[in-house]
Coordinates of C-alpha atoms (C1' of nucleotides) in Angstrom, one line a residue:
Chain L
X25 CA -0.2 -0.2 0.1
X26 CA 1.8 3.3 -1.0
X27 CA 1.8 6.1 1.6
X28 CA 0.3 10.0 0.0
X29 CA 4.2 11.1 0.3
X30 CA 5.4 8.2 -1.7
X31 CA 2.6 8.7 -4.2
X32 CA 3.5 12.6 -4.4
X33 CA 7.1 11.7 -5.0
X34 CA 6.2 9.5 -8.0
X35 CA 3.6 11.6 -9.5
X36 CA 4.2 13.1 -12.7
X37 CA 2.0 15.7 -13.9
X38 CA 3.6 16.3 -17.6
X39 CA 2.3 12.3 -18.2
X40 CA -0.5 14.2 -19.7
X41 CA -0.9 16.6 -21.9
X42 CA -1.7 20.1 -21.0
X43 CA -3.2 23.5 -21.9
X44 CA -1.9 26.6 -22.4
X45 CA -3.1 29.4 -20.1
X46 CA -3.2 33.1 -20.3
X47 CA -5.0 35.9 -18.9
X48 CA -6.4 38.6 -20.8
X49 CA -7.8 41.9 -19.1
X50 CA -10.1 44.1 -20.1
X51 CA -9.5 47.2 -18.4
X52 CA -11.7 49.9 -18.6
X53 CA -11.7 53.5 -18.0
X54 CA -14.0 56.4 -18.2
X55 CA -12.3 59.9 -20.6
X56 CA -14.0 63.2 -19.8
X57 CA -13.8 65.1 -23.4
X58 CA -13.8 68.9 -22.6
X59 CA -16.3 71.0 -24.4
X60 CA -15.8 74.9 -25.9
X61 CA -18.5 76.3 -23.7
X62 CA -16.9 77.1 -20.4
X63 CA -20.3 76.0 -18.6
X64 CA -20.8 72.8 -19.6
X65 CA -19.9 69.7 -17.7
X66 CA -17.6 67.5 -19.1
X67 CA -18.8 64.5 -21.6
X68 CA -18.2 60.9 -20.8
X69 CA -17.2 57.9 -22.8
X70 CA -15.9 54.6 -21.6
X71 CA -12.7 53.1 -23.0
X72 CA -10.9 50.0 -23.2
X73 CA -7.2 50.0 -23.4
X74 CA -6.1 47.6 -26.4
X75 CA -2.4 47.2 -27.8
X76 CA -1.6 46.6 -31.2
X77 CA 0.8 43.0 -31.4
X78 CA 3.9 43.5 -32.4
X79 CA 4.0 39.6 -33.8
X80 CA 2.5 36.9 -35.2
X81 CA -0.5 35.9 -34.1
X82 CA -2.6 38.5 -35.4
X83 CA 0.6 40.6 -36.2
X84 CA -0.7 44.7 -36.7
X85 CA -3.9 43.5 -35.1
X86 CA -5.8 45.2 -32.0
X87 CA -5.9 42.5 -28.5
X88 CA -6.6 43.0 -25.3
X89 CA -3.2 43.2 -22.7
X90 CA -2.5 39.4 -21.1
X91 CA 0.0 36.7 -21.4
X92 CA 0.5 33.4 -20.0
X93 CA 1.2 32.5 -16.8
X94 CA 4.0 31.2 -15.1
X95 CA 4.6 29.2 -12.0
X96 CA 4.2 30.4 -8.9
X97 CA 1.0 32.8 -9.0
X98 CA -2.3 33.3 -9.7
X99 CA -4.2 33.8 -12.9
X100 CA -5.1 37.1 -11.0
X101 CA -1.5 37.8 -10.1
X102 CA -0.8 37.4 -13.9
X103 CA -3.5 39.6 -15.2
X104 CA -1.9 42.7 -13.2
X105 CA 1.6 41.6 -14.2
X106 CA 1.3 41.1 -18.0
X107 CA -1.0 44.7 -18.0
X108 CA 1.4 46.5 -16.1
X109 CA 4.4 44.8 -18.4
X110 CA 1.8 45.5 -21.9
X111 CA 0.3 48.8 -20.9
X112 CA 2.7 50.7 -17.7
X113 CA -1.4 50.9 -16.1
X114 CA -1.5 48.6 -12.7
X115 CA -5.2 48.7 -12.2
X116 CA -6.0 48.3 -8.3
X117 CA -8.5 45.4 -8.6
X118 CA -9.3 43.0 -11.0
X119 CA -13.2 40.9 -11.3
X120 CA -13.3 37.5 -13.3
X121 CA -15.3 37.9 -16.6
X122 CA -14.9 33.7 -17.2
X123 CA -13.0 31.2 -19.4
X124 CA -12.6 31.3 -22.6
X125 CA -11.5 27.4 -23.7
X126 CA -13.1 26.6 -27.6
X127 CA -10.5 24.3 -29.7
X128 CA -9.1 26.6 -32.9
X129 CA -9.1 30.2 -30.7
X130 CA -6.0 30.4 -31.3
X131 CA -3.9 29.7 -33.9
X132 CA -0.6 28.6 -32.0
X133 CA -2.5 25.6 -30.2
X134 CA -4.5 24.3 -27.1
X135 CA -4.6 27.9 -25.5
X136 CA -7.1 29.1 -22.8
X137 CA -7.8 32.5 -21.7
X138 CA -9.2 33.5 -18.2
X139 CA -10.0 37.1 -18.7
X140 CA -11.2 39.5 -16.2
X141 CA -12.1 43.1 -15.6
X142 CA -10.6 46.4 -14.5
X143 CA -11.8 49.6 -14.0
X144 CA -9.0 52.7 -13.6
X145 CA -9.8 55.9 -12.6
X146 CA -9.2 58.8 -15.5
X147 CA -6.5 60.6 -12.9
X148 CA -4.8 57.3 -12.3
X149 CA -4.0 57.2 -15.6
X150 CA -3.2 60.7 -16.2
X151 CA -0.6 61.0 -13.8
X152 CA 1.5 57.7 -14.6
X153 CA 1.6 58.3 -18.8
X154 CA 1.7 56.0 -21.7
X155 CA 4.9 56.8 -22.5
X156 CA 6.8 53.2 -22.6
X157 CA 3.8 51.9 -24.0
X158 CA 3.3 53.7 -27.3
X159 CA 1.9 50.5 -28.6
X160 CA -1.1 50.6 -25.9
X161 CA -4.5 52.7 -26.8
X162 CA -7.3 53.3 -25.3
X163 CA -10.2 53.2 -27.3
X164 CA -13.5 54.7 -27.3
X165 CA -16.2 51.9 -26.5
X166 CA -20.1 51.9 -27.8
X167 CA -21.4 48.4 -27.9
X168 CA -25.6 47.8 -28.1
X169 CA -28.0 46.4 -30.0
X170 CA -29.6 46.5 -33.5
X171 CA -32.3 46.4 -35.0
X172 CA -32.2 42.9 -36.0
X173 CA -31.5 41.4 -32.1
X174 CA -27.2 41.7 -33.0
X175 CA -24.8 43.4 -31.2
X176 CA -22.7 46.0 -32.2
X177 CA -19.6 46.5 -30.4
X178 CA -18.0 49.7 -32.0
X179 CA -13.8 50.7 -30.6
X180 CA -12.5 53.9 -32.2
X181 CA -9.4 55.1 -31.4
X182 CA -8.2 58.1 -33.9
X183 CA -8.6 57.2 -37.1
X184 CA -8.9 53.2 -36.3
X185 CA -12.2 52.3 -36.2
X186 CA -13.0 48.1 -35.1
X187 CA -16.4 47.2 -35.6
X188 CA -17.4 43.7 -34.4
X189 CA -20.9 41.9 -34.8
X190 CA -21.8 39.7 -32.1
X191 CA -25.3 37.1 -31.1
X192 CA -26.2 37.2 -28.0
X193 CA -26.2 33.5 -26.6
X194 CA -28.2 32.2 -23.5
X195 CA -28.1 34.5 -20.2
X196 CA -27.5 32.7 -16.9
X197 CA -27.1 33.8 -13.6
X198 CA -27.4 37.7 -14.9
X199 CA -24.4 37.2 -17.7
X200 CA -24.3 36.7 -20.8
X201 CA -22.3 35.1 -23.2
X202 CA -21.7 36.3 -27.2
X203 CA -20.6 34.4 -30.6
X204 CA -18.8 36.2 -32.7
X205 CA -20.1 36.7 -36.3
X206 CA -17.6 39.9 -37.2
X207 CA -14.4 40.3 -35.1
X208 CA -14.0 43.8 -37.0
X209 CA -10.0 43.1 -37.1
X210 CA -9.8 42.6 -32.9
X211 CA -7.7 39.6 -32.1
X212 CA -8.2 35.9 -31.3
X213 CA -12.2 35.6 -29.9
X214 CA -11.2 39.2 -28.2
X215 CA -14.3 40.4 -28.9
X216 CA -16.4 38.1 -27.3
X217 CA -14.4 38.7 -24.2
X218 CA -15.1 42.3 -24.1
X219 CA -18.7 42.1 -24.9
X220 CA -19.1 39.6 -21.9
X221 CA -17.1 42.3 -19.5
X222 CA -19.3 44.8 -20.8
X223 CA -22.7 43.0 -20.3
X224 CA -21.6 41.9 -16.7
X225 CA -20.3 45.1 -16.4
X226 CA -24.1 47.1 -17.2
X227 CA -25.5 44.3 -15.0
X228 CA -23.7 44.8 -11.7
X229 CA -23.6 48.5 -11.9
X230 CA -27.0 49.1 -10.5
X231 CA -25.6 47.7 -7.4
X232 CA -23.3 51.1 -7.2
X233 CA -20.2 48.3 -7.0
X234 CA -18.2 49.4 -9.7
X235 CA -19.4 53.4 -10.5
X236 CA -16.4 54.5 -7.7
X237 CA -13.7 52.3 -8.9
X238 CA -13.8 54.8 -12.0
X239 CA -13.2 58.0 -9.6
X240 CA -10.7 59.3 -7.5
X241 CA -11.2 59.3 -3.9
X242 CA -13.4 62.5 -3.6
X243 CA -15.7 63.1 -6.5
X244 CA -19.0 65.6 -7.3
X245 CA -22.3 63.5 -7.8
X246 CA -23.2 64.0 -10.8
X247 CA -19.5 63.0 -11.9
X248 CA -20.3 59.4 -10.2
X249 CA -24.1 60.3 -12.3
X250 CA -22.3 60.7 -15.6
X251 CA -20.1 57.1 -14.7
X252 CA -23.1 54.9 -14.3
X253 CA -25.1 56.5 -17.0
X254 CA -22.0 55.9 -19.0
X255 CA -21.9 52.5 -18.3
X256 CA -25.8 52.1 -18.5
X257 CA -26.1 53.7 -21.7
X258 CA -29.4 55.0 -19.9
X259 CA -29.5 58.4 -19.0
X260 CA -31.7 59.4 -14.9
X261 CA -32.9 62.8 -13.5
X262 CA -30.2 64.1 -11.4
X263 CA -33.1 64.2 -8.2
X264 CA -33.4 60.6 -8.2
X265 CA -30.0 59.6 -8.4
X266 CA -28.9 61.7 -5.8
X267 CA -31.8 60.4 -2.8
X268 CA -30.0 56.7 -4.7
X269 CA -26.8 57.3 -4.0
X270 CA -27.1 59.4 -0.9
X271 CA -26.6 55.8 1.0
X272 CA -23.6 55.0 0.0
X273 CA -21.6 58.0 0.7
X274 CA -20.4 60.4 2.6
X275 CA -20.1 64.3 1.9
X276 CA -16.6 66.6 2.4
X277 CA -16.9 69.9 3.7
X278 CA -15.2 70.7 0.3
X279 CA -16.3 72.2 -3.1
X280 CA -15.1 72.3 -6.4
X281 CA -14.4 75.2 -8.4
X282 CA -14.0 77.7 -11.2
X283 CA -16.5 75.0 -12.6
X284 CA -18.8 78.3 -14.6
X285 CA -22.0 77.3 -12.4
X286 CA -23.0 76.9 -9.3
X287 CA -19.7 75.4 -7.0
X288 CA -20.4 71.2 -6.2
X289 CA -20.1 69.6 -2.9
X290 CA -16.7 66.6 -2.8
X291 CA -18.8 63.4 -1.7
X292 CA -16.3 60.4 -0.2
X293 CA -17.3 56.3 -0.7
X294 CA -19.3 54.7 2.3
Chain B
X17 CA 10.8 38.7 -42.7
X18 CA 8.6 35.4 -41.3
X19 CA 5.3 35.1 -42.1
X20 CA 2.2 34.1 -40.1
X21 CA 2.3 30.6 -41.6
X22 CA 6.3 30.2 -41.3
X23 CA 5.9 31.7 -37.5
X24 CA 2.8 29.2 -36.7
X25 CA 5.5 26.0 -37.7
X26 CA 8.2 27.2 -36.1
X27 CA 6.5 28.2 -32.9
X28 CA 6.1 25.3 -29.7
X29 CA 3.8 26.3 -26.7
X30 CA 6.2 23.3 -25.1
X31 CA 8.8 25.8 -24.7
X32 CA 7.3 27.2 -21.6
X33 CA 6.0 25.2 -18.7
X34 CA 2.3 25.0 -18.5
X35 CA 0.1 24.5 -15.5
X36 CA -2.5 21.0 -15.4
X37 CA -5.9 22.2 -15.6
X38 CA -9.1 20.5 -14.1
X39 CA -12.9 21.7 -14.2
X40 CA -14.7 20.9 -11.4
X41 CA -18.1 20.8 -10.4
X42 CA -20.9 22.3 -7.9
X43 CA -23.5 20.0 -8.7
X44 CA -27.0 21.3 -6.4
X45 CA -30.2 19.5 -6.1
X46 CA -33.5 19.6 -3.7
X47 CA -33.9 16.8 -2.1
X48 CA -37.5 16.4 -0.6
X49 CA -37.5 14.7 3.1
X50 CA -41.4 12.7 3.3
X51 CA -42.9 13.1 7.0
X52 CA -45.1 10.9 8.6
X53 CA -47.8 13.0 8.4
X54 CA -50.0 12.6 5.7
X55 CA -51.2 16.1 5.6
X56 CA -47.8 17.4 5.4
X57 CA -45.9 18.8 1.9
X58 CA -42.0 17.3 2.4
X59 CA -39.7 19.5 3.4
X60 CA -36.9 20.3 1.4
X61 CA -32.9 20.1 1.9
X62 CA -30.1 21.7 -1.0
X63 CA -27.5 18.6 -1.5
X64 CA -24.6 18.9 -3.5
X65 CA -23.0 16.3 -4.7
X66 CA -19.7 14.4 -3.6
X67 CA -17.1 12.0 -4.3
X68 CA -15.0 9.8 -1.7
X69 CA -11.9 10.0 -3.0
X70 CA -10.8 6.3 -4.1
X71 CA -6.4 7.3 -4.4
X72 CA -3.9 9.5 -3.2
X73 CA -3.5 12.8 -2.7
X74 CA -6.4 12.9 -0.2
X75 CA -7.1 9.2 -0.4
X76 CA -10.7 8.5 1.5
X77 CA -11.4 12.3 1.7
X78 CA -14.9 13.3 0.0
X79 CA -14.4 15.9 -2.7
X80 CA -16.1 18.0 -5.5
X81 CA -16.6 15.6 -8.7
X82 CA -14.5 17.0 -11.9
X83 CA -11.3 16.1 -13.6
X84 CA -8.5 17.2 -16.3
X85 CA -9.2 18.7 -19.0
X86 CA -8.1 16.9 -22.3
X87 CA -7.2 18.6 -26.0
X88 CA -10.1 19.2 -28.1
X89 CA -12.9 20.0 -25.7
X90 CA -14.0 22.9 -23.8
X91 CA -13.8 23.9 -19.7
X92 CA -17.3 23.1 -19.6
X93 CA -17.4 20.4 -21.9
X94 CA -14.6 18.7 -19.2
X95 CA -16.8 20.0 -16.4
X96 CA -19.8 17.5 -17.7
X97 CA -17.6 14.7 -18.9
X98 CA -15.8 14.3 -15.5
X99 CA -19.2 14.5 -13.4
X100 CA -20.9 12.0 -15.9
X101 CA -17.9 10.0 -15.4
X102 CA -17.6 10.1 -12.0
X103 CA -21.3 9.8 -10.7
X104 CA -23.1 8.5 -13.3
X105 CA -25.5 12.7 -12.9
X106 CA -25.6 14.9 -16.3
X107 CA -26.1 18.3 -15.5
X108 CA -27.7 20.1 -18.8
X109 CA -26.5 23.2 -18.0
X110 CA -23.8 24.6 -15.4
X111 CA -22.7 27.6 -15.0
X112 CA -18.9 29.6 -14.4
X113 CA -17.9 30.5 -11.0
X114 CA -14.5 30.6 -11.2
X115 CA -10.9 29.6 -11.4
X116 CA -9.4 28.8 -8.4
X117 CA -5.1 29.0 -8.6
X118 CA -3.6 29.2 -5.6
X119 CA 0.1 27.8 -5.9
X120 CA -0.2 24.9 -3.1
X121 CA -3.8 24.7 -4.0
X122 CA -2.9 20.9 -4.8
X123 CA -0.1 18.9 -3.8
X124 CA 0.5 17.0 -7.3
X125 CA 2.0 20.8 -8.2
X126 CA 0.6 22.9 -10.5
X127 CA -2.9 22.5 -11.3
X128 CA -5.4 24.6 -11.3
X129 CA -9.2 24.4 -11.5
X130 CA -12.5 25.9 -12.9
X131 CA -15.1 26.0 -10.9
X132 CA -18.8 25.8 -12.6
X133 CA -22.6 25.1 -10.6
X134 CA -25.4 22.9 -11.8
X135 CA -28.6 22.3 -10.4
X136 CA -30.5 19.5 -11.6
X137 CA -34.2 18.4 -10.4
X138 CA -34.8 15.7 -8.0
X139 CA -36.2 13.7 -11.1
X140 CA -34.2 13.4 -13.1
X141 CA -31.5 12.2 -10.7
X142 CA -34.1 9.6 -9.4
X143 CA -34.8 8.0 -12.9
X144 CA -31.0 7.4 -13.5
X145 CA -30.1 6.0 -10.1
X146 CA -26.7 5.6 -9.0
X147 CA -25.8 2.3 -9.2
X148 CA -22.2 2.5 -11.2
X149 CA -21.0 5.0 -8.5
X150 CA -21.1 3.7 -5.0
X151 CA -18.6 6.3 -3.9
X152 CA -20.8 9.1 -5.6
X153 CA -23.1 11.0 -2.6
X154 CA -25.9 13.7 -2.0
X155 CA -24.8 15.6 0.9
X156 CA -27.0 18.1 2.7
X157 CA -25.6 21.2 3.0
X158 CA -26.3 24.1 5.3
X159 CA -24.4 28.1 4.7
X160 CA -24.6 30.3 6.9
X161 CA -22.9 33.2 8.8
X162 CA -22.2 32.5 12.7
X163 CA -21.7 35.1 15.2
X164 CA -18.2 35.7 15.1
X165 CA -18.5 37.0 11.5
X166 CA -16.9 33.6 9.7
X167 CA -18.8 31.3 7.4
X168 CA -19.5 27.9 7.8
X169 CA -20.6 25.2 5.5
X170 CA -21.7 21.6 7.2
X171 CA -22.2 19.0 4.8
X172 CA -23.7 15.9 5.9
X173 CA -24.4 12.7 4.5
X174 CA -26.0 9.7 7.0
X175 CA -23.2 9.6 10.1
X176 CA -20.8 11.4 7.4
X177 CA -20.7 15.3 8.5
X178 CA -18.2 17.9 7.1
X179 CA -17.9 21.4 9.0
X180 CA -15.7 23.7 7.2
X181 CA -15.4 27.1 8.4
X182 CA -14.4 30.0 6.2
X183 CA -13.6 33.6 6.3
X184 CA -15.6 36.0 3.8
X185 CA -13.4 38.8 1.6
X186 CA -14.6 41.7 -0.6
X187 CA -17.9 41.4 -2.2
X188 CA -17.1 42.0 -6.1
X189 CA -19.5 42.0 -8.8
X190 CA -21.4 40.6 -6.4
X191 CA -19.6 37.6 -6.2
X192 CA -18.1 37.0 -3.0
X193 CA -15.1 35.0 -2.4
X194 CA -14.4 32.9 0.4
X195 CA -10.7 32.3 2.9
X196 CA -10.6 28.6 4.2
X197 CA -10.4 28.6 7.9
X198 CA -11.4 25.0 8.4
X199 CA -11.9 22.7 6.0
X200 CA -13.8 20.4 7.5
X201 CA -12.1 17.8 5.7
X202 CA -13.1 18.2 2.5
X203 CA -10.4 17.6 0.3
X204 CA -8.1 20.3 -2.0
X205 CA -9.5 23.6 -1.6
X206 CA -13.1 22.3 -2.4
X207 CA -14.6 24.1 0.5
X208 CA -13.7 27.2 -1.1
X209 CA -15.3 26.4 -4.1
X210 CA -18.6 25.2 -2.9
X211 CA -19.1 28.4 -0.5
X212 CA -18.4 30.5 -4.3
X213 CA -21.5 28.4 -5.5
X214 CA -22.9 29.0 -2.9
X215 CA -23.2 32.3 -2.7
X216 CA -23.5 32.9 -6.4
X217 CA -26.7 31.3 -6.3
X218 CA -28.1 32.6 -3.7
X219 CA -26.9 36.2 -5.1
X220 CA -29.1 35.2 -8.3
X221 CA -32.1 33.2 -7.4
X222 CA -33.6 36.6 -7.0
X223 CA -34.6 36.9 -10.9
X224 CA -35.9 33.4 -10.4
X225 CA -33.9 32.2 -12.9
X226 CA -32.5 29.7 -11.1
X227 CA -35.6 27.6 -9.2
X228 CA -36.6 26.1 -12.6
X229 CA -34.0 24.2 -13.0
X230 CA -34.1 22.6 -9.8
X231 CA -38.2 21.1 -10.4
X232 CA -39.2 19.4 -13.6
X233 CA -41.6 20.5 -16.7
X234 CA -44.5 20.9 -14.4
X235 CA -44.8 22.1 -11.2
X236 CA -46.7 23.7 -8.3
X237 CA -46.6 27.0 -6.5
X238 CA -45.7 25.9 -3.6
X239 CA -42.7 23.4 -4.5
X240 CA -41.1 26.4 -6.4
X241 CA -42.0 28.6 -3.4
X242 CA -39.8 26.0 -1.2
X243 CA -36.8 26.4 -3.4
X244 CA -36.7 29.3 -3.4
X245 CA -36.7 29.7 0.3
X246 CA -34.4 26.4 0.4
X247 CA -31.9 28.3 -1.8
X248 CA -31.9 31.2 -0.5
X249 CA -32.2 30.3 3.3
X250 CA -35.8 32.6 3.5
X251 CA -39.3 32.4 4.2
X252 CA -41.8 34.0 1.7
X253 CA -45.7 34.2 2.4
X254 CA -47.6 32.7 0.0
X255 CA -49.8 35.5 -1.3
X256 CA -46.9 37.2 -2.1
X257 CA -44.5 34.5 -3.8
X258 CA -47.6 34.0 -6.1
X259 CA -47.8 37.4 -7.0
X260 CA -44.1 37.9 -7.9
X261 CA -44.0 34.6 -9.7
X262 CA -47.3 35.0 -12.0
X263 CA -44.9 36.9 -14.2
X264 CA -42.7 34.0 -14.9
X265 CA -45.1 30.9 -15.3
X266 CA -48.3 29.7 -17.1
X267 CA -50.8 27.7 -15.6
X268 CA -51.7 24.2 -16.9
X269 CA -55.1 22.3 -16.7
X270 CA -53.4 19.9 -14.2
X271 CA -54.1 19.4 -10.4
X272 CA -52.3 17.8 -8.3
X273 CA -53.6 14.4 -6.3
X274 CA -54.5 12.8 -2.8
X275 CA -52.0 15.1 -1.2
X276 CA -54.2 15.6 1.8
X277 CA -55.4 18.8 1.4
X278 CA -56.9 20.9 -1.5
X279 CA -55.2 20.0 -5.0
X280 CA -52.6 22.7 -6.6
X281 CA -52.4 23.5 -10.2
X282 CA -49.5 22.7 -12.0
X283 CA -47.8 25.2 -13.8
X284 CA -44.9 25.3 -16.5
X285 CA -42.3 28.0 -17.0
X286 CA -43.0 31.2 -19.1
Chain P
dC23 C1' -65.8 17.8 11.0
dA24 C1' -60.4 18.7 11.8
dA25 C1' -55.8 19.9 9.7
dA26 C1' -53.4 21.2 6.2
dT27 C1' -52.4 23.6 1.9
dA28 C1' -53.9 26.6 -2.0
dG29 C1' -55.9 31.0 -3.2
dT30 C1' -57.9 35.7 -3.4
dG31 C1' -58.3 40.0 -1.7
dT32 C1' -56.8 44.9 0.4
dC33 C1' -53.3 47.7 3.3
dT34 C1' -49.7 49.9 4.3
dC35 C1' -44.6 51.6 3.2
dT36 C1' -41.0 52.1 0.9
dA37 C1' -38.5 53.0 -3.6
dA38 C1' -38.8 55.0 -8.2
dG39 C1' -39.7 58.3 -11.4
dA40 C1' -40.9 62.3 -13.2
dC41 C1' -41.3 67.3 -12.6
dA42 C1' -41.8 71.2 -10.5
dA43 C1' -38.4 74.9 -7.6
dT44 C1' -35.2 77.3 -5.6
dA45 C1' -29.3 78.5 -4.7
dT46 C1' -25.1 80.0 -6.2
dC47 C1' -21.3 80.1 -9.1
dA48 C1' -18.3 82.9 -13.9
dC49 C1' -18.3 85.1 -17.4
Chain J
dG5 C1' -28.0 89.7 -15.9
dT6 C1' -27.7 85.1 -18.2
dG7 C1' -26.9 80.5 -18.6
dA8 C1' -25.3 76.6 -16.7
dT9 C1' -25.2 73.1 -12.7
dA10 C1' -26.1 72.0 -7.7
dT11 C1' -30.0 70.9 -4.7
dT12 C1' -34.2 70.3 -2.6
dG13 C1' -39.0 69.3 -2.6
dT14 C1' -43.6 66.7 -3.9
dC15 C1' -46.7 64.2 -6.2
dT16 C1' -47.6 59.7 -8.1
dT17 C1' -46.7 54.9 -9.0
dA18 C1' -45.3 50.1 -8.6
dG19 C1' -43.6 46.5 -5.9
dA20 C1' -43.4 44.0 -1.7
dG21 C1' -44.8 42.4 2.7
dA22 C1' -48.2 41.7 6.1
dC23 C1' -52.1 39.7 6.8
dA24 C1' -57.6 38.5 6.8
dC25 C1' -59.8 35.7 4.4
dT26 C1' -62.4 32.3 1.6
dA27 C1' -61.1 27.0 -1.0
dT28 C1' -61.0 22.2 -0.8
dT29 C1' -59.3 18.0 -0.2
dT30 C1' -58.2 13.4 2.6
dG31 C1' -58.8 10.5 6.9

DNA sequence: CAAATAGTGTCTCTAAGACAATATCAC
DNA sequence: GTGATATTGTCTTAGAGACACTATTTG
């Protein structure tokens, strides 16, 4: 009879074929665009971080940051490490989106991807800059259902336009999965991953858990409202938003200044 | 300059170390227990399917069904295949819970686990029987927060009692993760996986998406109510439950019989 | 008839949406 | 002052929870 110790000393994991495992990250930010009217508050756009692939496969195509797991780290640590290495952006927290393991999804062979979503405040990106990652760019995101029921995912950055088309699969446990009909030039199955991440984000922005992560520590209630409206692609009356959010925030005694209209009190997350 | 075709023909995935990847499945059923009073409706208990490990490591400990991925299948297919092989139970649908990849979680080496939850109707289990899987057993589940804030996960099957103790980590996107303080005899980090699956299930039972999967095609509204109460560990007034659920069901013209009280109309999912 | 579940009606309270009205700043 | 956002208050409506009451079966 073999003891557990004996068993383990003889056990060889490499007897069997193993997949390579990657972590890919859907890093999202809300970018504010200044208007020419000094009175207007800034407009907001949801952006996703993509990198232009320098090597095969999908050379010169845009892809999510990510890479292979190495021994001794968790999938989450891998996602953070690769994002930092490839884009010089350091997300503070990430949340799992799902596993993507369809055979053939990567032409290099048997590679499965664990996808994560991460939310980043514009403030923290501005501070760090992106000097040493010229091939990493923030793309404006639009994601909506069109007339015939399919979903269109439109990514834009300067002159670059990527238009992917997806079909909605079943909805399980509040998570929706998609099938790519047209990748729009995105590498691998990354259109599918981005769609799953956005769908999850919208579903969960209702609890306000997510919205705070897009903003610095102190923020105005209207900035917070614009974040939620941008994520969920809806419009909320300010009075009603304030009532709902009041349970989740604490007021400070600071105010905004020089906005061309009444100053707003700054709040912190409760 | 190398073409993509040339690149791929020379590319070797096995240049780098790779983890082994498993799929583990938290298969849940609601079991009805008959009372000795002919008038009483059956009481319900949530049960999880475990197998007694026949080999090292964790020999003779109870574990979730699951096993290693093989080439050409998705993680989901792997979860279904392993559950069928090890327990002779065939789940119809599964939903991802998360990835568990902490170094050291498996004494055999670098092994990461993709966990899924699956919901099974008692009817379908009764039909198939479990003859050829004597080491697979359904354990009654109780999962609740105790006085000092920790969570206790209690599994029982006959004389076997497994009592695990967990600490709640952060809650992200409606998903809660846990840290095991005492595995209670469960193999690997499976207490952590079960806790994450149950927490997810409770959170999502609110939409009624989940509850129907526990029942056969036609059911009474009180049976449906008991399912929801069992999952969420709450108590609902029948009148209010009927009002809420009415939008999700269609009535048939069939009735239950011989129950020792007024017959109930059978409904179908809308 | 008694005991149990099945099923209906209604009251109250809360939360959400709509909207009116006031406050305060930069120019 | 003007035009914009900030902030407060209130009306209406939808939904959840509590509870009283009726209906129908088996032993």
